[in-house]
Structures are given as C-alpha cells and as structure tokens.
Amino acid sequence: MIEHRTNPAKAYLMRYRGLKAKCAALERAIRAAYEDATNTTVALKEVCVQTSGGGEMMANAITSAVDAAALLGEKRRECQTVMQEIMTAIDSVPDEVQQTILIEHYIHGRTLADIQTEICYEKRNTIIIHGRALWAVWQWMEKNGLCEMEDAV
C-alpha cells in the first residue's frame, strides 16, 4: 500500500486559517478575562463583605483574571507570529500570480476553480502555477530550517 503524505509546504500554508480562528478565540477569551477582573469589584460589593479578607479576595480574583489575560495574550502573539511567518513565506515566492493563488487559496480559503476564473487561466495552468508556488514555499521552508527536502514525498 502506498503511503500518501501531504506536501510540507501545503500543510504549512494550510495552518493559516486555523491560526486565524485560534487568534480570534484567544482575543475573545482575553476580553472575557478582563471583564471578569472588572466585574469582580461589583460582585464583591453586592455580597457586602465586612471583613478585611474581602479586599484580599478581590485582589486575588483580579490578579487571577489579569494573569489569565496575560497568558492568553502570549498565546495570541505566538499565533500571530506564525501567521506573519506564513505571509513572509508567500511573499518570498517571486511570481505575483503564484502569490495571488497562494493567498486566495490558503489565506482566504477559495477553491482553485474559483481562483482560475478570476485570474483567467485554464484549470491545468492554474494547477501547474499552484504547484510551482508550493515548490517555492517549500524551498523557502528548507532555507529557513522549517522542513527538510527529503521529508517530502
């Protein structure tokens, strides 16, 4: 049985949309953490805490929410860094039509059929150009230590 492995350049580029969704989810979580921090004072006032422990409890809750937001912010920055790296890989492709195909397909999620209509190329030519673009990204990946050429099939 023949083992089929995904082209490393294709797998690398396909990560973009997942990372974009992850960044959006992290952004929502950061906003929620900050809301928790700001809503903590209101919640504690409603309980009418009379002891000195109330202030400590509030400080702990706020600190916890701010720490969570900071951790989520770091994860978001990591996602954004990889997304920027993917765009750099696409920018390294010397041909503008190849770049357009990669951006439309891997960043915006359009099919090659839709793209070929827009760029006025036949299906066969679009597939060839896409393949050449993937090869250029693959070379960029190898040059930058992101994959080894012999790993691909």
mmCIF file with all atom_site columns, C-alpha atoms in Angstrom:
data_model
loop_
_atom_site.group_PDB
_atom_site.id
_atom_site.type_symbol
_atom_site.label_atom_id
_atom_site.label_alt_id
_atom_site.label_comp_id
_atom_site.label_asym_id
_atom_site.label_entity_id
_atom_site.label_seq_id
_atom_site.pdbx_PDB_ins_code
_atom_site.Cartn_x
_atom_site.Cartn_y
_atom_site.Cartn_z
_atom_site.occupancy
_atom_site.B_iso_or_equiv
_atom_site.pdbx_formal_charge
_atom_site.auth_seq_id
_atom_site.auth_comp_id
_atom_site.auth_asym_id
_atom_site.auth_atom_id
_atom_site.pdbx_PDB_model_num
ATOM 1   C CA . MET A 1 1   ? 0.000   0.000  0.000   1.00 0.00 ? 1   MET A CA 1
ATOM 2   C CA . ILE A 1 2   ? 1.358   3.419  -0.952  1.00 0.00 ? 2   ILE A CA 1
ATOM 3   C CA . GLU A 1 3   ? 1.599   5.912  1.864   1.00 0.00 ? 3   GLU A CA 1
ATOM 4   C CA . HIS A 1 4   ? 0.354   9.377  0.884   1.00 0.00 ? 4   HIS A CA 1
ATOM 5   C CA . ARG A 1 5   ? 1.934   12.266 2.732   1.00 0.00 ? 5   ARG A CA 1
ATOM 6   C CA . THR A 1 6   ? 0.865   15.850 2.413   1.00 0.00 ? 6   THR A CA 1
ATOM 7   C CA . ASN A 1 7   ? 3.277   18.239 0.770   1.00 0.00 ? 7   ASN A CA 1
ATOM 8   C CA . PRO A 1 8   ? 5.026   20.046 3.672   1.00 0.00 ? 8   PRO A CA 1
ATOM 9   C CA . ALA A 1 9   ? 4.543   23.452 2.025   1.00 0.00 ? 9   ALA A CA 1
ATOM 10  C CA . LYS A 1 10  ? 0.823   22.794 1.602   1.00 0.00 ? 10  LYS A CA 1
ATOM 11  C CA . ALA A 1 11  ? 0.499   21.618 5.215   1.00 0.00 ? 11  ALA A CA 1
ATOM 12  C CA . TYR A 1 12  ? 2.403   24.692 6.397   1.00 0.00 ? 12  TYR A CA 1
ATOM 13  C CA . LEU A 1 13  ? 0.208   27.122 4.436   1.00 0.00 ? 13  LEU A CA 1
ATOM 14  C CA . MET A 1 14  ? -2.998  25.348 5.464   1.00 0.00 ? 14  MET A CA 1
ATOM 15  C CA . ARG A 1 15  ? -2.271  26.266 9.091   1.00 0.00 ? 15  ARG A CA 1
ATOM 16  C CA . TYR A 1 16  ? -3.067  29.945 8.459   1.00 0.00 ? 16  TYR A CA 1
ATOM 17  C CA . ARG A 1 17  ? -6.857  29.792 8.679   1.00 0.00 ? 17  ARG A CA 1
ATOM 18  C CA . GLY A 1 18  ? -6.760  27.612 11.795  1.00 0.00 ? 18  GLY A CA 1
ATOM 19  C CA . LEU A 1 19  ? -4.353  30.028 13.433  1.00 0.00 ? 19  LEU A CA 1
ATOM 20  C CA . LYS A 1 20  ? -6.577  32.956 12.485  1.00 0.00 ? 20  LYS A CA 1
ATOM 21  C CA . ALA A 1 21  ? -9.563  31.276 14.166  1.00 0.00 ? 21  ALA A CA 1
ATOM 22  C CA . LYS A 1 22  ? -7.431  30.460 17.212  1.00 0.00 ? 22  LYS A CA 1
ATOM 23  C CA . CYS A 1 23  ? -6.305  34.107 17.481  1.00 0.00 ? 23  CYS A CA 1
ATOM 24  C CA . ALA A 1 24  ? -9.923  35.258 17.370  1.00 0.00 ? 24  ALA A CA 1
ATOM 25  C CA . ALA A 1 25  ? -10.878 32.760 20.101  1.00 0.00 ? 25  ALA A CA 1
ATOM 26  C CA . LEU A 1 26  ? -7.953  33.896 22.253  1.00 0.00 ? 26  LEU A CA 1
ATOM 27  C CA . GLU A 1 27  ? -8.965  37.533 21.766  1.00 0.00 ? 27  GLU A CA 1
ATOM 28  C CA . ARG A 1 28  ? -12.477 36.716 22.992  1.00 0.00 ? 28  ARG A CA 1
ATOM 29  C CA . ALA A 1 29  ? -11.010 34.885 25.995  1.00 0.00 ? 29  ALA A CA 1
ATOM 30  C CA . ILE A 1 30  ? -8.775  37.863 26.814  1.00 0.00 ? 30  ILE A CA 1
ATOM 31  C CA . ARG A 1 31  ? -11.765 40.222 26.724  1.00 0.00 ? 31  ARG A CA 1
ATOM 32  C CA . ALA A 1 32  ? -13.688 37.818 28.989  1.00 0.00 ? 32  ALA A CA 1
ATOM 33  C CA . ALA A 1 33  ? -10.785 37.670 31.461  1.00 0.00 ? 33  ALA A CA 1
ATOM 34  C CA . TYR A 1 34  ? -10.638 41.465 31.656  1.00 0.00 ? 34  TYR A CA 1
ATOM 35  C CA . GLU A 1 35  ? -14.415 41.600 32.077  1.00 0.00 ? 35  GLU A CA 1
ATOM 36  C CA . ASP A 1 36  ? -14.068 39.126 34.939  1.00 0.00 ? 36  ASP A CA 1
ATOM 37  C CA . ALA A 1 37  ? -11.473 41.375 36.540  1.00 0.00 ? 37  ALA A CA 1
ATOM 38  C CA . THR A 1 38  ? -13.631 44.490 36.248  1.00 0.00 ? 38  THR A CA 1
ATOM 39  C CA . ASN A 1 39  ? -16.804 42.688 37.325  1.00 0.00 ? 39  ASN A CA 1
ATOM 40  C CA . THR A 1 40  ? -15.135 41.259 40.442  1.00 0.00 ? 40  THR A CA 1
ATOM 41  C CA . THR A 1 41  ? -15.456 44.505 42.377  1.00 0.00 ? 41  THR A CA 1
ATOM 42  C CA . VAL A 1 42  ? -19.170 44.715 41.600  1.00 0.00 ? 42  VAL A CA 1
ATOM 43  C CA . ALA A 1 43  ? -19.758 41.098 42.667  1.00 0.00 ? 43  ALA A CA 1
ATOM 44  C CA . LEU A 1 44  ? -17.916 41.589 45.950  1.00 0.00 ? 44  LEU A CA 1
ATOM 45  C CA . LYS A 1 45  ? -19.741 44.838 46.745  1.00 0.00 ? 45  LYS A CA 1
ATOM 46  C CA . GLU A 1 46  ? -23.069 43.063 46.299  1.00 0.00 ? 46  GLU A CA 1
ATOM 47  C CA . VAL A 1 47  ? -22.034 40.464 48.876  1.00 0.00 ? 47  VAL A CA 1
ATOM 48  C CA . CYS A 1 48  ? -21.284 43.308 51.303  1.00 0.00 ? 48  CYS A CA 1
ATOM 49  C CA . VAL A 1 49  ? -18.088 41.816 52.607  1.00 0.00 ? 49  VAL A CA 1
ATOM 50  C CA . GLN A 1 50  ? -17.365 43.355 56.025  1.00 0.00 ? 50  GLN A CA 1
ATOM 51  C CA . THR A 1 51  ? -14.033 41.699 56.826  1.00 0.00 ? 51  THR A CA 1
ATOM 52  C CA . SER A 1 52  ? -10.554 42.592 55.711  1.00 0.00 ? 52  SER A CA 1
ATOM 53  C CA . GLY A 1 53  ? -10.496 39.299 53.791  1.00 0.00 ? 53  GLY A CA 1
ATOM 54  C CA . GLY A 1 54  ? -12.802 40.794 51.167  1.00 0.00 ? 54  GLY A CA 1
ATOM 55  C CA . GLY A 1 55  ? -10.109 43.064 49.820  1.00 0.00 ? 55  GLY A CA 1
ATOM 56  C CA . GLU A 1 56  ? -7.682  40.186 49.612  1.00 0.00 ? 56  GLU A CA 1
ATOM 57  C CA . MET A 1 57  ? -10.288 38.038 47.891  1.00 0.00 ? 57  MET A CA 1
ATOM 58  C CA . MET A 1 58  ? -10.951 40.801 45.381  1.00 0.00 ? 58  MET A CA 1
ATOM 59  C CA . ALA A 1 59  ? -7.235  41.323 44.753  1.00 0.00 ? 59  ALA A CA 1
ATOM 60  C CA . ASN A 1 60  ? -6.745  37.590 44.197  1.00 0.00 ? 60  ASN A CA 1
ATOM 61  C CA . ALA A 1 61  ? -9.659  37.430 41.763  1.00 0.00 ? 61  ALA A CA 1
ATOM 62  C CA . ILE A 1 62  ? -8.419  40.437 39.812  1.00 0.00 ? 62  ILE A CA 1
ATOM 63  C CA . THR A 1 63  ? -4.836  39.164 39.774  1.00 0.00 ? 63  THR A CA 1
ATOM 64  C CA . SER A 1 64  ? -6.023  35.782 38.565  1.00 0.00 ? 64  SER A CA 1
ATOM 65  C CA . ALA A 1 65  ? -8.049  37.330 35.735  1.00 0.00 ? 65  ALA A CA 1
ATOM 66  C CA . VAL A 1 66  ? -5.200  39.634 34.675  1.00 0.00 ? 66  VAL A CA 1
ATOM 67  C CA . ASP A 1 67  ? -2.696  36.741 34.784  1.00 0.00 ? 67  ASP A CA 1
ATOM 68  C CA . ALA A 1 68  ? -5.023  34.658 32.616  1.00 0.00 ? 68  ALA A CA 1
ATOM 69  C CA . ALA A 1 69  ? -5.333  37.528 30.144  1.00 0.00 ? 69  ALA A CA 1
ATOM 70  C CA . ALA A 1 70  ? -1.538  37.871 30.004  1.00 0.00 ? 70  ALA A CA 1
ATOM 71  C CA . LEU A 1 71  ? -1.089  34.153 29.309  1.00 0.00 ? 71  LEU A CA 1
ATOM 72  C CA . LEU A 1 72  ? -3.775  34.249 26.631  1.00 0.00 ? 72  LEU A CA 1
ATOM 73  C CA . GLY A 1 73  ? -2.114  37.325 25.144  1.00 0.00 ? 73  GLY A CA 1
ATOM 74  C CA . GLU A 1 74  ? 1.180   35.445 24.864  1.00 0.00 ? 74  GLU A CA 1
ATOM 75  C CA . LYS A 1 75  ? -0.564  32.557 23.078  1.00 0.00 ? 75  LYS A CA 1
ATOM 76  C CA . ARG A 1 76  ? -2.214  35.051 20.720  1.00 0.00 ? 76  ARG A CA 1
ATOM 77  C CA . ARG A 1 77  ? 1.169   36.640 19.934  1.00 0.00 ? 77  ARG A CA 1
ATOM 78  C CA . GLU A 1 78  ? 2.582   33.178 19.156  1.00 0.00 ? 78  GLU A CA 1
ATOM 79  C CA . CYS A 1 79  ? -0.271  32.568 16.681  1.00 0.00 ? 79  CYS A CA 1
ATOM 80  C CA . GLN A 1 80  ? 0.243   35.968 15.097  1.00 0.00 ? 80  GLN A CA 1
ATOM 81  C CA . THR A 1 81  ? 3.971   35.301 14.738  1.00 0.00 ? 81  THR A CA 1
ATOM 82  C CA . VAL A 1 82  ? 3.343   32.069 12.830  1.00 0.00 ? 82  VAL A CA 1
ATOM 83  C CA . MET A 1 83  ? 0.721   33.789 10.664  1.00 0.00 ? 83  MET A CA 1
ATOM 84  C CA . GLN A 1 84  ? 3.252   36.533 9.875   1.00 0.00 ? 84  GLN A CA 1
ATOM 85  C CA . GLU A 1 85  ? 5.830   33.852 9.051   1.00 0.00 ? 85  GLU A CA 1
ATOM 86  C CA . ILE A 1 86  ? 3.387   32.198 6.635   1.00 0.00 ? 86  ILE A CA 1
ATOM 87  C CA . MET A 1 87  ? 2.794   35.540 4.907   1.00 0.00 ? 87  MET A CA 1
ATOM 88  C CA . THR A 1 88  ? 6.578   36.010 4.684   1.00 0.00 ? 88  THR A CA 1
ATOM 89  C CA . ALA A 1 89  ? 6.824   32.590 3.019   1.00 0.00 ? 89  ALA A CA 1
ATOM 90  C CA . ILE A 1 90  ? 4.187   33.616 0.477   1.00 0.00 ? 90  ILE A CA 1
ATOM 91  C CA . ASP A 1 91  ? 5.961   36.946 -0.105  1.00 0.00 ? 91  ASP A CA 1
ATOM 92  C CA . SER A 1 92  ? 9.163   35.020 -0.856  1.00 0.00 ? 92  SER A CA 1
ATOM 93  C CA . VAL A 1 93  ? 7.544   33.490 -3.943  1.00 0.00 ? 93  VAL A CA 1
ATOM 94  C CA . PRO A 1 94  ? 8.958   35.517 -6.844  1.00 0.00 ? 94  PRO A CA 1
ATOM 95  C CA . ASP A 1 95  ? 5.912   35.357 -9.152  1.00 0.00 ? 95  ASP A CA 1
ATOM 96  C CA . GLU A 1 96  ? 2.917   37.587 -8.386  1.00 0.00 ? 96  GLU A CA 1
ATOM 97  C CA . VAL A 1 97  ? 0.384   35.201 -9.941  1.00 0.00 ? 97  VAL A CA 1
ATOM 98  C CA . GLN A 1 98  ? 1.758   32.406 -7.759  1.00 0.00 ? 98  GLN A CA 1
ATOM 99  C CA . GLN A 1 99  ? 1.482   34.654 -4.712  1.00 0.00 ? 99  GLN A CA 1
ATOM 100 C CA . THR A 1 100 ? -2.102  35.514 -5.632  1.00 0.00 ? 100 THR A CA 1
ATOM 101 C CA . ILE A 1 101 ? -3.050  31.845 -5.914  1.00 0.00 ? 101 ILE A CA 1
ATOM 102 C CA . LEU A 1 102 ? -1.467  31.060 -2.544  1.00 0.00 ? 102 LEU A CA 1
ATOM 103 C CA . ILE A 1 103 ? -3.138  33.998 -0.806  1.00 0.00 ? 103 ILE A CA 1
ATOM 104 C CA . GLU A 1 104 ? -6.550  33.332 -2.300  1.00 0.00 ? 104 GLU A CA 1
ATOM 105 C CA . HIS A 1 105 ? -6.395  29.583 -1.647  1.00 0.00 ? 105 HIS A CA 1
ATOM 106 C CA . TYR A 1 106 ? -4.639  29.289 1.725   1.00 0.00 ? 106 TYR A CA 1
ATOM 107 C CA . ILE A 1 107 ? -5.415  32.627 3.364   1.00 0.00 ? 107 ILE A CA 1
ATOM 108 C CA . HIS A 1 108 ? -8.929  33.288 2.035   1.00 0.00 ? 108 HIS A CA 1
ATOM 109 C CA . GLY A 1 109 ? -9.966  29.652 1.544   1.00 0.00 ? 109 GLY A CA 1
ATOM 110 C CA . ARG A 1 110 ? -11.081 29.931 -2.074  1.00 0.00 ? 110 ARG A CA 1
ATOM 111 C CA . THR A 1 111 ? -11.018 26.923 -4.373  1.00 0.00 ? 111 THR A CA 1
ATOM 112 C CA . LEU A 1 112 ? -8.573  26.701 -7.251  1.00 0.00 ? 112 LEU A CA 1
ATOM 113 C CA . ALA A 1 113 ? -11.572 26.621 -9.619  1.00 0.00 ? 113 ALA A CA 1
ATOM 114 C CA . ASP A 1 114 ? -12.783 29.995 -8.318  1.00 0.00 ? 114 ASP A CA 1
ATOM 115 C CA . ILE A 1 115 ? -9.283  31.426 -8.491  1.00 0.00 ? 115 ILE A CA 1
ATOM 116 C CA . GLN A 1 116 ? -8.676  30.243 -12.056 1.00 0.00 ? 116 GLN A CA 1
ATOM 117 C CA . THR A 1 117 ? -11.793 32.075 -13.213 1.00 0.00 ? 117 THR A CA 1
ATOM 118 C CA . GLU A 1 118 ? -10.646 35.282 -11.562 1.00 0.00 ? 118 GLU A CA 1
ATOM 119 C CA . ILE A 1 119 ? -7.093  35.175 -12.932 1.00 0.00 ? 119 ILE A CA 1
ATOM 120 C CA . CYS A 1 120 ? -8.288  33.995 -16.376 1.00 0.00 ? 120 CYS A CA 1
ATOM 121 C CA . TYR A 1 121 ? -6.191  30.827 -16.574 1.00 0.00 ? 121 TYR A CA 1
ATOM 122 C CA . GLU A 1 122 ? -7.223  27.340 -17.599 1.00 0.00 ? 122 GLU A CA 1
ATOM 123 C CA . LYS A 1 123 ? -7.534  24.685 -14.904 1.00 0.00 ? 123 LYS A CA 1
ATOM 124 C CA . ARG A 1 124 ? -4.380  22.874 -15.985 1.00 0.00 ? 124 ARG A CA 1
ATOM 125 C CA . ASN A 1 125 ? -2.299  26.070 -15.941 1.00 0.00 ? 125 ASN A CA 1
ATOM 126 C CA . THR A 1 126 ? -3.678  27.086 -12.544 1.00 0.00 ? 126 THR A CA 1
ATOM 127 C CA . ILE A 1 127 ? -2.719  23.694 -11.101 1.00 0.00 ? 127 ILE A CA 1
ATOM 128 C CA . ILE A 1 128 ? 0.786   23.966 -12.568 1.00 0.00 ? 128 ILE A CA 1
ATOM 129 C CA . ILE A 1 129 ? 1.237   27.503 -11.220 1.00 0.00 ? 129 ILE A CA 1
ATOM 130 C CA . HIS A 1 130 ? -0.036  26.356 -7.807  1.00 0.00 ? 130 HIS A CA 1
ATOM 131 C CA . GLY A 1 131 ? 2.481   23.509 -7.821  1.00 0.00 ? 131 GLY A CA 1
ATOM 132 C CA . ARG A 1 132 ? 5.329   25.859 -8.695  1.00 0.00 ? 132 ARG A CA 1
ATOM 133 C CA . ALA A 1 133 ? 4.240   28.222 -5.929  1.00 0.00 ? 133 ALA A CA 1
ATOM 134 C CA . LEU A 1 134 ? 4.239   25.355 -3.427  1.00 0.00 ? 134 LEU A CA 1
ATOM 135 C CA . TRP A 1 135 ? 7.716   24.387 -4.595  1.00 0.00 ? 135 TRP A CA 1
ATOM 136 C CA . ALA A 1 136 ? 8.936   27.964 -3.977  1.00 0.00 ? 136 ALA A CA 1
ATOM 137 C CA . VAL A 1 137 ? 7.431   27.936 -0.467  1.00 0.00 ? 137 VAL A CA 1
ATOM 138 C CA . TRP A 1 138 ? 8.987   24.532 0.167   1.00 0.00 ? 138 TRP A CA 1
ATOM 139 C CA . GLN A 1 139 ? 12.399  25.894 -0.815  1.00 0.00 ? 139 GLN A CA 1
ATOM 140 C CA . TRP A 1 140 ? 11.861  28.886 1.495   1.00 0.00 ? 140 TRP A CA 1
ATOM 141 C CA . MET A 1 141 ? 10.935  26.498 4.303   1.00 0.00 ? 141 MET A CA 1
ATOM 142 C CA . GLU A 1 142 ? 14.090  24.467 3.766   1.00 0.00 ? 142 GLU A CA 1
ATOM 143 C CA . LYS A 1 143 ? 16.235  27.607 3.643   1.00 0.00 ? 143 LYS A CA 1
ATOM 144 C CA . ASN A 1 144 ? 14.704  28.749 6.955   1.00 0.00 ? 144 ASN A CA 1
ATOM 145 C CA . GLY A 1 145 ? 15.001  25.375 8.670   1.00 0.00 ? 145 GLY A CA 1
ATOM 146 C CA . LEU A 1 146 ? 11.274  24.645 8.713   1.00 0.00 ? 146 LEU A CA 1
ATOM 147 C CA . CYS A 1 147 ? 11.459  21.356 6.820   1.00 0.00 ? 147 CYS A CA 1
ATOM 148 C CA . GLU A 1 148 ? 13.901  19.073 5.138   1.00 0.00 ? 148 GLU A CA 1
ATOM 149 C CA . MET A 1 149 ? 13.504  18.476 1.404   1.00 0.00 ? 149 MET A CA 1
ATOM 150 C CA . GLU A 1 150 ? 13.977  14.710 1.818   1.00 0.00 ? 150 GLU A CA 1
ATOM 151 C CA . ASP A 1 151 ? 10.993  14.584 4.225   1.00 0.00 ? 151 ASP A CA 1
ATOM 152 C CA . ALA A 1 152 ? 8.552   15.201 1.399   1.00 0.00 ? 152 ALA A CA 1
ATOM 153 C CA . VAL A 1 153 ? 7.075   12.713 -0.978  1.00 0.00 ? 153 VAL A CA 1
#
